[in-house]
PDB file of C-alpha atoms in Angstrom:
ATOM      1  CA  UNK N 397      13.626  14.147 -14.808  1.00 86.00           C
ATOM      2  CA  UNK N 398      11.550  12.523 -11.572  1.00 92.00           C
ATOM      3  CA  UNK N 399      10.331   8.843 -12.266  1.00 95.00           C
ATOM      4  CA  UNK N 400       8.209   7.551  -9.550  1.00 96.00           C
ATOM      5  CA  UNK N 401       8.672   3.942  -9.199  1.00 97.00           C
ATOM      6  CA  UNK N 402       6.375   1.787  -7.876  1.00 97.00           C
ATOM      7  CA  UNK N 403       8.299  -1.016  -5.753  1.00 95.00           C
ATOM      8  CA  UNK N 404       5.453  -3.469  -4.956  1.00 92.00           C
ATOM      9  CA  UNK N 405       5.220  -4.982  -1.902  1.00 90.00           C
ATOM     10  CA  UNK N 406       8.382  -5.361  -1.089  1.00 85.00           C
ATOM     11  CA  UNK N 407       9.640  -8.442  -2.993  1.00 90.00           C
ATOM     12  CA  UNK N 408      11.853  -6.995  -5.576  1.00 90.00           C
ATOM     13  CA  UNK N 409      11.203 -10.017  -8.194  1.00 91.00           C
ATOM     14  CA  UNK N 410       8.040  -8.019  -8.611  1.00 93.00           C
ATOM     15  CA  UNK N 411       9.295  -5.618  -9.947  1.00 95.00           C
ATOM     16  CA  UNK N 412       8.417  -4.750 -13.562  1.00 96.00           C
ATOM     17  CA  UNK N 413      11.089  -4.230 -15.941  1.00 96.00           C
ATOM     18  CA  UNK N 414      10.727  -0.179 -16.246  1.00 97.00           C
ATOM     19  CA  UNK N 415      11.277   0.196 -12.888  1.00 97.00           C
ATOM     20  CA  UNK N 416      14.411  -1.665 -12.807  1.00 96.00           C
ATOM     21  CA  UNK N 417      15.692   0.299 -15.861  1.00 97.00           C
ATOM     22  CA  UNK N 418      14.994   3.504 -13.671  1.00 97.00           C
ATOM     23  CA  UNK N 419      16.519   2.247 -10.701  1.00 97.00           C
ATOM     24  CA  UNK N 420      20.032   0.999 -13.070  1.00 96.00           C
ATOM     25  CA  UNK N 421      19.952   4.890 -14.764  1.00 95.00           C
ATOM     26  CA  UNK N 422      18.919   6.902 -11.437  1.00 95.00           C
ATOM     27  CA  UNK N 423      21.657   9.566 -10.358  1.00 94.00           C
ATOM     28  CA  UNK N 424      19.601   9.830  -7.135  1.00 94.00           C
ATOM     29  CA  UNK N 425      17.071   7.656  -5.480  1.00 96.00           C
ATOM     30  CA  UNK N 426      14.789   8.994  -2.141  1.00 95.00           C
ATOM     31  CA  UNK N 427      12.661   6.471  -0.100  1.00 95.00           C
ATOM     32  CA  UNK N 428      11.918   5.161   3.391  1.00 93.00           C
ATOM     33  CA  UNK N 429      14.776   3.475   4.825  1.00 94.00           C
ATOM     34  CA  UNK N 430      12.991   0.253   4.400  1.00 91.00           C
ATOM     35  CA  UNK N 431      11.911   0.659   0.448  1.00 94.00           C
ATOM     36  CA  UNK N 432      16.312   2.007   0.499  1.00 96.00           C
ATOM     37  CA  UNK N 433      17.240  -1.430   1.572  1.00 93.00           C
ATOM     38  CA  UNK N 434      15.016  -3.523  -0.663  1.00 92.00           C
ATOM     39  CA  UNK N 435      16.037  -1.907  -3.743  1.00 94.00           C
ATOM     40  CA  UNK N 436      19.748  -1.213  -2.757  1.00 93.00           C
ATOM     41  CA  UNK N 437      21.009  -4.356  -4.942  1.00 93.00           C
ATOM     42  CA  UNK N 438      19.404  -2.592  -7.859  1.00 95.00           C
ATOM     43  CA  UNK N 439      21.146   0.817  -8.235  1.00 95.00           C
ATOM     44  CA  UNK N 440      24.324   2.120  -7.954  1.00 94.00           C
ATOM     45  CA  UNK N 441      22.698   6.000  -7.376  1.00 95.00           C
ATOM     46  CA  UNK N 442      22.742   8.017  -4.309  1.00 94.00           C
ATOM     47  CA  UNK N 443      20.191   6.494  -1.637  1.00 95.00           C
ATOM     48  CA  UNK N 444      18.317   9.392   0.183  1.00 94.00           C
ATOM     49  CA  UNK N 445      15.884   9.093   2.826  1.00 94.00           C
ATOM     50  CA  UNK N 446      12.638  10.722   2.155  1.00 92.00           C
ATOM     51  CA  UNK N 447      11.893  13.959   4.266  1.00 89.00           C
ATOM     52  CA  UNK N 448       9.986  14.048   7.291  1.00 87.00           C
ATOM     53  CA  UNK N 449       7.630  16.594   5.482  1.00 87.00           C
ATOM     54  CA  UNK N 450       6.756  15.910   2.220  1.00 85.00           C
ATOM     55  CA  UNK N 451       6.972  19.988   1.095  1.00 85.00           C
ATOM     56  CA  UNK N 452      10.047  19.425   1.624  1.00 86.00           C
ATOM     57  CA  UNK N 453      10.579  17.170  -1.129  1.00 86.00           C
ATOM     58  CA  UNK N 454       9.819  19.926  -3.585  1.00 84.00           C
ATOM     59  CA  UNK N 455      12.665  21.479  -3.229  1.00 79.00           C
ATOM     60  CA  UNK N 456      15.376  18.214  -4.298  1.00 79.00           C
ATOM     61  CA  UNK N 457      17.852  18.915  -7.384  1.00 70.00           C
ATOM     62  CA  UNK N 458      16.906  17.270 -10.043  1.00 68.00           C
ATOM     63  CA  UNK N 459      17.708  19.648 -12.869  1.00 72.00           C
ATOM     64  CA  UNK N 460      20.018  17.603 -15.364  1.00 72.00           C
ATOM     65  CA  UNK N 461      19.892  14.688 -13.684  1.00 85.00           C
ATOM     66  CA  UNK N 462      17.591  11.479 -13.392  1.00 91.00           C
ATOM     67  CA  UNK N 463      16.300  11.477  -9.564  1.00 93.00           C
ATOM     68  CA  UNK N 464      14.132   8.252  -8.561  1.00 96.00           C
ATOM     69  CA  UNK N 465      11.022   8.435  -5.564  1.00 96.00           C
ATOM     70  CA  UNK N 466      10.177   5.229  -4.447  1.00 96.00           C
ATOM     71  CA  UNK N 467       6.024   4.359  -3.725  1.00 95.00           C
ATOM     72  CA  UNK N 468       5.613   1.464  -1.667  1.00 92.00           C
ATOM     73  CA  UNK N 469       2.961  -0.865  -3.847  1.00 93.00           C
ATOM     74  CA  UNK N 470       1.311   0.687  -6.470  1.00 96.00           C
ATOM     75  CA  UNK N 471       2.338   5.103  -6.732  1.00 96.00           C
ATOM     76  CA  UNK N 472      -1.419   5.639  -7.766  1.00 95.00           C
ATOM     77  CA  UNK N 473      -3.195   3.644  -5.590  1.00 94.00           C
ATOM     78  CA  UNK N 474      -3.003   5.650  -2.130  1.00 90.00           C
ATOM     79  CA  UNK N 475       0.490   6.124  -3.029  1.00 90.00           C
ATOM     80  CA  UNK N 476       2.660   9.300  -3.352  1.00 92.00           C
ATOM     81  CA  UNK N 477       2.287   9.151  -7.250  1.00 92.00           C
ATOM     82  CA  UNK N 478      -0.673  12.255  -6.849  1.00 91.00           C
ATOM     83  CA  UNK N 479       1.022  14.014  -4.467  1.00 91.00           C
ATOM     84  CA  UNK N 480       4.187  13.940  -7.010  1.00 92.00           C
ATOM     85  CA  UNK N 481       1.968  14.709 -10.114  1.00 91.00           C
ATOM     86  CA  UNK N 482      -0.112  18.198  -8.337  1.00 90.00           C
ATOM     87  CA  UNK N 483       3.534  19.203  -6.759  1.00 88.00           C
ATOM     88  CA  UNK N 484       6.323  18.825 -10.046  1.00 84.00           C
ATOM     89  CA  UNK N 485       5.723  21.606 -12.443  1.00 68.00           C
ATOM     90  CA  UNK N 486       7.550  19.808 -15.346  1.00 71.00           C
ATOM     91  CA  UNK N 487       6.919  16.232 -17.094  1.00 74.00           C
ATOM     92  CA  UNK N 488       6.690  13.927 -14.737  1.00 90.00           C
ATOM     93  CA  UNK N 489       6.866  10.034 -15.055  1.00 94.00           C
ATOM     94  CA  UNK N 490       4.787   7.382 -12.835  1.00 96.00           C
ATOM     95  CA  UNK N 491       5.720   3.654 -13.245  1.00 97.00           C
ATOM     96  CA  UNK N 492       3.257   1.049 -11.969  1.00 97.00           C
ATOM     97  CA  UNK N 493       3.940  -1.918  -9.234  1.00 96.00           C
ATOM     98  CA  UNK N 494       2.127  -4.163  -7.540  1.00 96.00           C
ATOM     99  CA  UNK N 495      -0.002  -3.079  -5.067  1.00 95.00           C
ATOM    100  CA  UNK N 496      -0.686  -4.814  -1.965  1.00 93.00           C
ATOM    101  CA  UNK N 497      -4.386  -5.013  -2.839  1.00 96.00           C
ATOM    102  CA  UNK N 498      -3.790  -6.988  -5.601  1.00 96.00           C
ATOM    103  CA  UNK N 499      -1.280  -8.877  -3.534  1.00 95.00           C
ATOM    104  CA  UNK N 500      -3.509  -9.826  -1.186  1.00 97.00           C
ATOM    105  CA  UNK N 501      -6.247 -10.963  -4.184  1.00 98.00           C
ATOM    106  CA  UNK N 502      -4.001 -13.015  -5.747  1.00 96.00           C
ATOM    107  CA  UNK N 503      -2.798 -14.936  -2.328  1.00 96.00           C
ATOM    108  CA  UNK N 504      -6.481 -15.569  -1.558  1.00 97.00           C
ATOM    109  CA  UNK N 505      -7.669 -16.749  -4.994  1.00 97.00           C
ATOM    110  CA  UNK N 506     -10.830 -13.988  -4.685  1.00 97.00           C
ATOM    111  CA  UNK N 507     -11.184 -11.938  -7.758  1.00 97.00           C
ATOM    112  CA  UNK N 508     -10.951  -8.181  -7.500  1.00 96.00           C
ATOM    113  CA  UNK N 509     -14.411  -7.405  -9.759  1.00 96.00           C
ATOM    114  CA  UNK N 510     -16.602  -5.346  -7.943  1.00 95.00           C
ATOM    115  CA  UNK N 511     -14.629  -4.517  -5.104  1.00 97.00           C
ATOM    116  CA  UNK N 512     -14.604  -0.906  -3.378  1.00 97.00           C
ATOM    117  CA  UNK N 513     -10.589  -0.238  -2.635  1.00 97.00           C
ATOM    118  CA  UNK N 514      -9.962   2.365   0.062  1.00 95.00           C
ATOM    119  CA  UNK N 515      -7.564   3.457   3.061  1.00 93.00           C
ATOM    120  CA  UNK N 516      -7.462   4.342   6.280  1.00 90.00           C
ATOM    121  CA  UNK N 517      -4.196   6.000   6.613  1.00 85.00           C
ATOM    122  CA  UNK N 518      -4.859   8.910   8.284  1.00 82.00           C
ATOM    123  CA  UNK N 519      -8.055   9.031   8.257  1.00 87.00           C
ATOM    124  CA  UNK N 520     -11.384   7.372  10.275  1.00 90.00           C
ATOM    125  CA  UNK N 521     -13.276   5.728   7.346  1.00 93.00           C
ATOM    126  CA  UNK N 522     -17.195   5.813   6.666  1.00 95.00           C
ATOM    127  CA  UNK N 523     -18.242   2.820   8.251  1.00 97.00           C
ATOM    128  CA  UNK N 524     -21.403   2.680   7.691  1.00 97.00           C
ATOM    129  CA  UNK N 525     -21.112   2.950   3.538  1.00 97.00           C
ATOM    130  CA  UNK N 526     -17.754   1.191   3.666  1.00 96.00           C
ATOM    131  CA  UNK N 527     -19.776  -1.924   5.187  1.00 97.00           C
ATOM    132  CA  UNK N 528     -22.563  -1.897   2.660  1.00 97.00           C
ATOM    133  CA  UNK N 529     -20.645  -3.225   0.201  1.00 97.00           C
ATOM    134  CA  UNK N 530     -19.964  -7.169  -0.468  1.00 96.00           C
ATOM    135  CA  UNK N 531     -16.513  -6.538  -0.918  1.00 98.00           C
ATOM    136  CA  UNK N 532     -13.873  -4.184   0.591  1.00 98.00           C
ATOM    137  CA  UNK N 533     -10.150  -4.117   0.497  1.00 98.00           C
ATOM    138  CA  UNK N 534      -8.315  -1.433   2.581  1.00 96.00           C
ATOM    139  CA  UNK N 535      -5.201  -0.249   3.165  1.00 93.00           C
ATOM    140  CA  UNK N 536      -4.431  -0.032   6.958  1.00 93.00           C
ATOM    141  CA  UNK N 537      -2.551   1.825   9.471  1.00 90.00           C
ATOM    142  CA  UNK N 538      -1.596   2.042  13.189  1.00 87.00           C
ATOM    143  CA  UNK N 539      -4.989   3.544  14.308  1.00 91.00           C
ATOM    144  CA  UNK N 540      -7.354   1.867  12.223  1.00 94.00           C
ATOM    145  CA  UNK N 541      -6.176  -1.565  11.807  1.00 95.00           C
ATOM    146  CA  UNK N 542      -7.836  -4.926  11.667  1.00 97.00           C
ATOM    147  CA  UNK N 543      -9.133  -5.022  14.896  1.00 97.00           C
ATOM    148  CA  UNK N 544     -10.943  -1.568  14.561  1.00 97.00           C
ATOM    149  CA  UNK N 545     -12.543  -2.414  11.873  1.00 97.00           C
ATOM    150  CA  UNK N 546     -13.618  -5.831  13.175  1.00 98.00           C
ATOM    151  CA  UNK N 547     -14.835  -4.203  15.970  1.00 97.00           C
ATOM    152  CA  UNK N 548     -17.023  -1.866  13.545  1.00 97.00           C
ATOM    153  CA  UNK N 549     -18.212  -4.989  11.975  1.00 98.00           C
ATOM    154  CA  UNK N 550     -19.356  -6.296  15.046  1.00 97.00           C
ATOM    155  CA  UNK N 551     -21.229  -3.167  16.232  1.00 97.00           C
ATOM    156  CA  UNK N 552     -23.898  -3.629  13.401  1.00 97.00           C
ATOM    157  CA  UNK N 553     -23.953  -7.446  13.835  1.00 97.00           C
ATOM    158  CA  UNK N 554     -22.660  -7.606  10.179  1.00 97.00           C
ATOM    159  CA  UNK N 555     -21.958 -11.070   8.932  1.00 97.00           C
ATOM    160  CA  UNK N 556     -18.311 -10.417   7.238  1.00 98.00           C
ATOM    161  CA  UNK N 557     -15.350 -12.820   6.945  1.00 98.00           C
ATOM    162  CA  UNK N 558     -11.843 -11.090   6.712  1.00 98.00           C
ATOM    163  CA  UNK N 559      -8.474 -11.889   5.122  1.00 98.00           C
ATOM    164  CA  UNK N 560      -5.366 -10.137   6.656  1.00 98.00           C
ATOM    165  CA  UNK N 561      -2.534 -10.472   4.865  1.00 97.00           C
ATOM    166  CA  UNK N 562       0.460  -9.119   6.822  1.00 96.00           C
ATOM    167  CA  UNK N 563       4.215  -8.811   5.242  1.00 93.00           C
ATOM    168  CA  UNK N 564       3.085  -9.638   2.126  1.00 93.00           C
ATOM    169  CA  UNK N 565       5.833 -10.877  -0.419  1.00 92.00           C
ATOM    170  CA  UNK N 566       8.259 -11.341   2.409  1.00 89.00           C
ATOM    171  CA  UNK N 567       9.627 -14.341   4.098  1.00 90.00           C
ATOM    172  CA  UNK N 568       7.143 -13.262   7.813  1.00 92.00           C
ATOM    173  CA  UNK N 569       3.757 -13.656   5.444  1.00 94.00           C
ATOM    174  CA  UNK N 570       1.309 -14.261   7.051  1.00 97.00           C
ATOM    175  CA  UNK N 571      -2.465 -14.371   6.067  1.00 97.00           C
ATOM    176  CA  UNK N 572      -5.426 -15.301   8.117  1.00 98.00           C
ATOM    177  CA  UNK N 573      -9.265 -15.703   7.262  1.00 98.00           C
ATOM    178  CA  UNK N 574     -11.210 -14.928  10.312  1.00 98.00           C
ATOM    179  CA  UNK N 575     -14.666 -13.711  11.917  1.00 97.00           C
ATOM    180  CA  UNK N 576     -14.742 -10.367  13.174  1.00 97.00           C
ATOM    181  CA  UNK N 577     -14.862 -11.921  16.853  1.00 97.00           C
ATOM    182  CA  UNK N 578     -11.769 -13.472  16.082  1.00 97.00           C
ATOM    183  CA  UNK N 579      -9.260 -10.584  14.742  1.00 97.00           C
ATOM    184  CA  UNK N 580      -6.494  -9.842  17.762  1.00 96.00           C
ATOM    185  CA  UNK N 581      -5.294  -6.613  18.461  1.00 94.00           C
ATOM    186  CA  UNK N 582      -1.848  -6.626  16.701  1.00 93.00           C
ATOM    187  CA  UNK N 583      -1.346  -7.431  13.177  1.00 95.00           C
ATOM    188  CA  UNK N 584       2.369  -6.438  11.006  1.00 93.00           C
ATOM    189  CA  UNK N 585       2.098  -4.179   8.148  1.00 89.00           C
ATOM    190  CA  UNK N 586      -1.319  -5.315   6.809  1.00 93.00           C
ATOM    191  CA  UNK N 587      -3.773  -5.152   3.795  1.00 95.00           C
ATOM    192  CA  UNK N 588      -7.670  -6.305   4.970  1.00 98.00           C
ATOM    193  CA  UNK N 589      -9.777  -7.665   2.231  1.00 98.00           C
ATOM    194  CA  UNK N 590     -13.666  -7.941   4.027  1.00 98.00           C
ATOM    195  CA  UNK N 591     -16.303  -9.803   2.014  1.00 98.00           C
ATOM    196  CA  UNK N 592     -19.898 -11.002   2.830  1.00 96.00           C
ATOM    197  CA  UNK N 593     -20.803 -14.496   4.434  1.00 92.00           C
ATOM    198  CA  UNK N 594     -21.491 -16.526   2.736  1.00 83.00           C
TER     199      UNK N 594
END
């Protein structure tokens, strides 16, 4: 049996009960080396680091046994819950965290109606739709982070305000509410929430 557990953020009071119940029963657990250590109170399985290559993930024992993958946030949510679901022939089972979208939401007090919820991680986004919207929340990484996409903002003179919440759920959170102009270069692990001014 795989279970896919979604670990949230990172703050493993989060978690939702299911997910602790697969992490107590687990045989085997794989995940970054960070999700390993924030979860390593909570099992007593075998902690294995995730494969470079994700193929090569297809090919763990799990026959007989009750193996764990960890998904930072939310599996299903830009999360390696699909890639799980398309690459495990047999029953497979996905349990839900917190993303940090939703995170993010919560710690700015904006609700998440309406909003369009995207990524950029590996991948250059469609500005030009992405900023027609009144509300955005996206996932970031290392090449298109906050100040790229401030910087897109400010190339069609848009008139956006953004929240970056970095380390979210940890003790280092940190979340700001600024005008394109005024995004720096170098944010922590992020999530950017982008909304009209109003």
């Amino acid at each position: 049996m795989i279970t896919v557990v979604g670990i949230g953020p990172g703050d493993t009071n989060l978690l939702i009960n299911a997910a602790r119940e697969a992490l107590s029963s687990a045989n085997s657990v794989y995940g970054s080396k960070r999700q390993l250590q924030e979860i390593a109170e909570l099992t007593t399985a075998t902690c294995l680091l995730l494969p470079k290559k994700l193929a090569d993930l297809k090919n763990i024992p799990h026959q007989n046994k009750n193996v764990v993958i960890l998904a930072s946030g939310d599996p299903l949510l830009y999360g390696i819950g699909n890639w799980a679901m398309t690459n495990f022939s047999e029953d497979i089972h996905i349990i839900p965290g917190i993303s940090a979208i939703q995170m993010m939401f919560h710690q700015i007090k904006l609700p998440m109606n309406d909003c369009f919820i995207t990524s950029s991680h590996g991948k250059i986004p469609d500005f030009d739709f992405l900023l027609k919207h009144e509300k955005v929340a996206m996932v970031t990484d290392s090449i298109i982070g906050p100040y790229e996409i401030a910087t897109e903002i400010s190339k069609r003179n848009l008139k956006k305000i953004m929240f970056i919440g970095e380390n979210l759920s940890s003790t280092e959170e940190r979340i700001h509410k600024l005008r394109p102009e005024k995004v720096e270069k170098k944010y922590d692990m992020n999530v950017v929430v982008i909304v009209d001014e109003r």
